[in-house]
Amino acid sequence: MNAVTLQNISKTYDKGKVLAVDDISFEVKEGELFGLIGPDGAGKTSIFRILTTLLLADKGEASVAGFDVIKDYQSIRNNVGYMPGKFSLYQDLTVVENLSFFATVFGTTIEANYELIKDIYDQIKPFSNRRAGKLSGGMKQKLALCCALIHKPLVLLLDEPTTGVDVVSRKEFWEMLKTLKKKGITILVSTPYMDEANLCERIALLQKGKIMSVDTPENIIKAFPYMLYGAKSDHIYKLLNDLRTAKQVESCYAFGEFLHVTLKEKQDDGKEILRVIAEQNGHSNIWIEEIKPGIEDSFILLSAEQD
Amino acid sequence: MTFFTSWPVERADQQINMKQLLAFTKKEFYQVIRDKRTLLIMFGLPIVQIILFGFALTSEVKNVHLIISDNSKDVNTLQIINKIKASPYFSVDESVMGYADIEEAFKKGTVKSALIFPSDFGKDLVHSGKAQVQIIADGSDPNTAKTIVNYLTAIINDYQAQLSPAAGLTYKIIPETRMLYNEEGNGSLNFIPGVMALILMIVCTALTSVSVVKEKELGTMEILLVSPFKPFMVLISKAIPYLVLSIANFTVIILLSVYALDVEIKGSILLLFMESALFIITCLSLGLLISNVTASQQTALLISMMGLQIPTLIFTGFMFPLENMPWIFQAISKIIPAHWYYLIVKSVMLKGLGFEGVWKETLILIGMTTVLLSVALKNFKIRLS
Amino acid sequence: MDEEKVITCKALSKKFGDFYAVNEITFDVNKGEIFGFLGANGAGKTTAMRMLCGLSFPSSGEATVAGFDVYKQQESIKKNIGYMSQKFSLYENLNILENIEFFGGVYGVERKEIKERSALLIQSLGLEKEAKKMVGELPLGWKQKLAFSVAIFHRPKIVFLDEPTGGVDPVTRRQFWDMIYEAAATGITIFVTTHYMDEAEYCNRISIMVDGKVEALDSPANLKSQFSVHSMDDVFYQLARGASRSAD
């Protein structure tokens, strides 16, 4: 059974002027850790709000935990845990006050479901009497997750939980999600960080309200049709321009410490071709290797195809 | 759904609702108590306002409805009456009311001032060169009352001066003034009901709307909506703490008035509290209504400050006499809840009237509250727009 | 690489009460360099950046920015730097041209020059059709690119970028870095903070702040070999994992 389904969901704003979600369909299986990957404005938040019954879609059908988002909206509200994009707790209440408030609002108590949040809550317990507003980004995030879990939801919906949070906290957060997944909770999480895609079981790549691909991260990378080369030299910006103007090169992007390059035609000696171009343009310390593409390479390629 | 089969899907029942309400109220109290700025606004404002409005406010009056009871009917009284009639300040109503009738008219509020000539006025003036005349004004509106008294005295003095050289004698007319309901002409008496209306308006309307909108801005409203908590319960539980705080605030104002400004509460304190509680609920409904249609704290504050504060100041009648305003303003004043509350407080607190004297105003307030509250609840969005 | 130093910091500190937000940081930034300024949330990055931008006074230590002293010549510093952040970049209710004119004017660029250069800029960004559009109507990616162009419009010596690419789509992010490379090639020094670790790899050198101190400072490649790891992610994780504080 699917924990979340969307069928041909569309959503517009400003009386139809802005198309935020464009005919989207996908399913999240029960117990799955599913990622919505896309930049700001891709439609991630709109999808979450439709699933949490906060917004009505213009078209299409959707269900969460078997409940229809329109007919059974009250049941959905009882059975999902939701973390909105912004840190949404009461800054002037303490950690414990926030938690017990949300527990009561969801008709339960901290004690009743302590088992589920214990691992996470233990990490912020030393600060349980601190006001939420005085917590660090990482700790706020943990508290928000505890609050979203306190009523033992069937499905956890997390809208950009790691945005603006540093690498250490992000790593810890993903560890927590893995643990929750083991406990059988279905998790739908969104992120603008492409590198986090690999931490999900399946992902949907989202751009401008459209789904470009739904699959496992491995399959999406496998589907990358080109041989990808990494290139660098002492003058990386010059190299970027030189490679871009070379007629054999299909695309060239700066990508972290080196450039990611694809060629127009599949060549066995692609490395050599690129080296020659670089040498002809007077580069020194040239390094060129075949590299494995990442989700981001696929994303860029797919969004180029979309346009 | 193998994992959670033991978990009942619908779990919001009556008992949980009560618990949620309590938890929410508790949370709201924590937040208010920890927010020093709100507390300062709430309890600092009455003090500041009372000091501010303690300064007498001067205001011009025109076409005041003046009852003249001429018990002498001689040449002198006729001349004085004609002089008054000629002035633009008064519209004269000559009657044969006795003192008791006049007081009744004052109580009803149909009359603001009266001039009474004793039966031997002319005789006294001619024979002893000295006569008395009585001016009565509604002291619960001291600014207007004082102005009326001053104008009347000036007219009488003028007549007196006219009379004297012609006869070669000195005549003396002694006006005896009485302020009904506010014998000492205590100015604070009048603005206290006004300040009460104003402060309850600020605290209830502005703070309630801001506190709801704050949840929207913070994003917590999103979580609350995606919870089994019934949306309108959010509103109700928002209103409760502010109701309690406002009643506390109201008590502070009353204590301040009685002990700092020596105001005597003539009517029933219980009635005053009940009427105020009603007005507080009116304001809360208004606040909730504002919070429904605004998305930012600034807008909510601006609407409640500019959109409600200023009309309250202008149209309640405690700063500017309503009878001088064009009819359109007078009509507007009728739809301002604070106007009715002001009338009620004035009647109960200053005139000592019982419920039978304010039932009409009370009914109007109840009507307004019902409308506002039902519109607020109906418009409360169970989704984000 | 040109060894002229545009930022020098010696034992620069900022204290709030007993709390050292920035604790004796020392580093130099070379002209035309892309310098990544990384750190966990609350490590003191923002405080340090504020001092360097002439927005707040250090408690102790020395620093110069574009040759000007951070204590005495804050106004001169402000004239010679550009600043762009994710949170505030441009006025949404002014159109593109008006924004350029405004910011150009603020930095004292001549009217005639503003006209010439803004025409060039709009052309190079391919925004000719949108020039009269309100900035609020532009997609986020364009806004950020435009904001960067405006930040370097007055040809500052250094441009400070505070998480410039947050939430931007990967394609635009690439284009954004193209622009940064281009600016660096013309001699503008880039001082950038980011949460994207792969972006750290674009930088010539990076520093990593932990608990108010600079704990690492080198090129990405050297740092990776120093910590014997394969990605900047791991370098950062190893350094910041032990952070005792992480308040924002």
mmCIF file of C-alpha atoms in Angstrom, chain B residues 43 46-47 50 192 196 246-265 269 272-273 349:
data_model
loop_
_atom_site.group_PDB
_atom_site.id
_atom_site.type_symbol
_atom_site.label_atom_id
_atom_site.label_comp_id
_atom_site.label_asym_id
_atom_site.label_seq_id
_atom_site.Cartn_x
_atom_site.Cartn_y
_atom_site.Cartn_z
ATOM 1 C CA PHE B 43 -0.548 47.779 32.151
ATOM 2 C CA PRO B 46 -3.850 52.863 31.344
ATOM 3 C CA ILE B 47 -1.579 54.879 33.606
ATOM 4 C CA ILE B 50 -5.136 58.566 32.458
ATOM 5 C CA ILE B 192 -12.408 57.744 32.579
ATOM 6 C CA MET B 196 -11.639 52.575 29.648
ATOM 7 C CA SER B 246 -8.423 42.492 30.104
ATOM 8 C CA ILE B 247 -10.592 42.046 33.154
ATOM 9 C CA ALA B 248 -7.451 42.363 35.288
ATOM 10 C CA ASN B 249 -6.594 45.449 33.340
ATOM 11 C CA PHE B 250 -10.062 46.839 33.790
ATOM 12 C CA THR B 251 -9.708 46.324 37.534
ATOM 13 C CA VAL B 252 -6.465 48.291 37.454
ATOM 14 C CA ILE B 253 -8.198 51.184 35.719
ATOM 15 C CA ILE B 254 -11.043 51.157 38.234
ATOM 16 C CA LEU B 255 -8.619 51.099 41.147
ATOM 17 C CA LEU B 256 -6.621 53.910 39.601
ATOM 18 C CA SER B 257 -9.758 55.962 39.096
ATOM 19 C CA VAL B 258 -11.048 55.442 42.591
ATOM 20 C CA TYR B 259 -7.827 55.835 44.504
ATOM 21 C CA ALA B 260 -5.741 58.138 42.350
ATOM 22 C CA LEU B 261 -8.415 60.342 40.867
ATOM 23 C CA ASP B 262 -11.022 60.201 43.647
ATOM 24 C CA VAL B 263 -13.770 59.056 41.361
ATOM 25 C CA GLU B 264 -16.816 57.761 43.110
ATOM 26 C CA ILE B 265 -18.512 54.835 41.445
ATOM 27 C CA ILE B 269 -19.768 47.589 40.456
ATOM 28 C CA LEU B 272 -20.020 47.671 35.554
ATOM 29 C CA PHE B 273 -17.928 44.493 35.418
ATOM 30 C CA MET B 349 -20.407 54.759 36.921
#
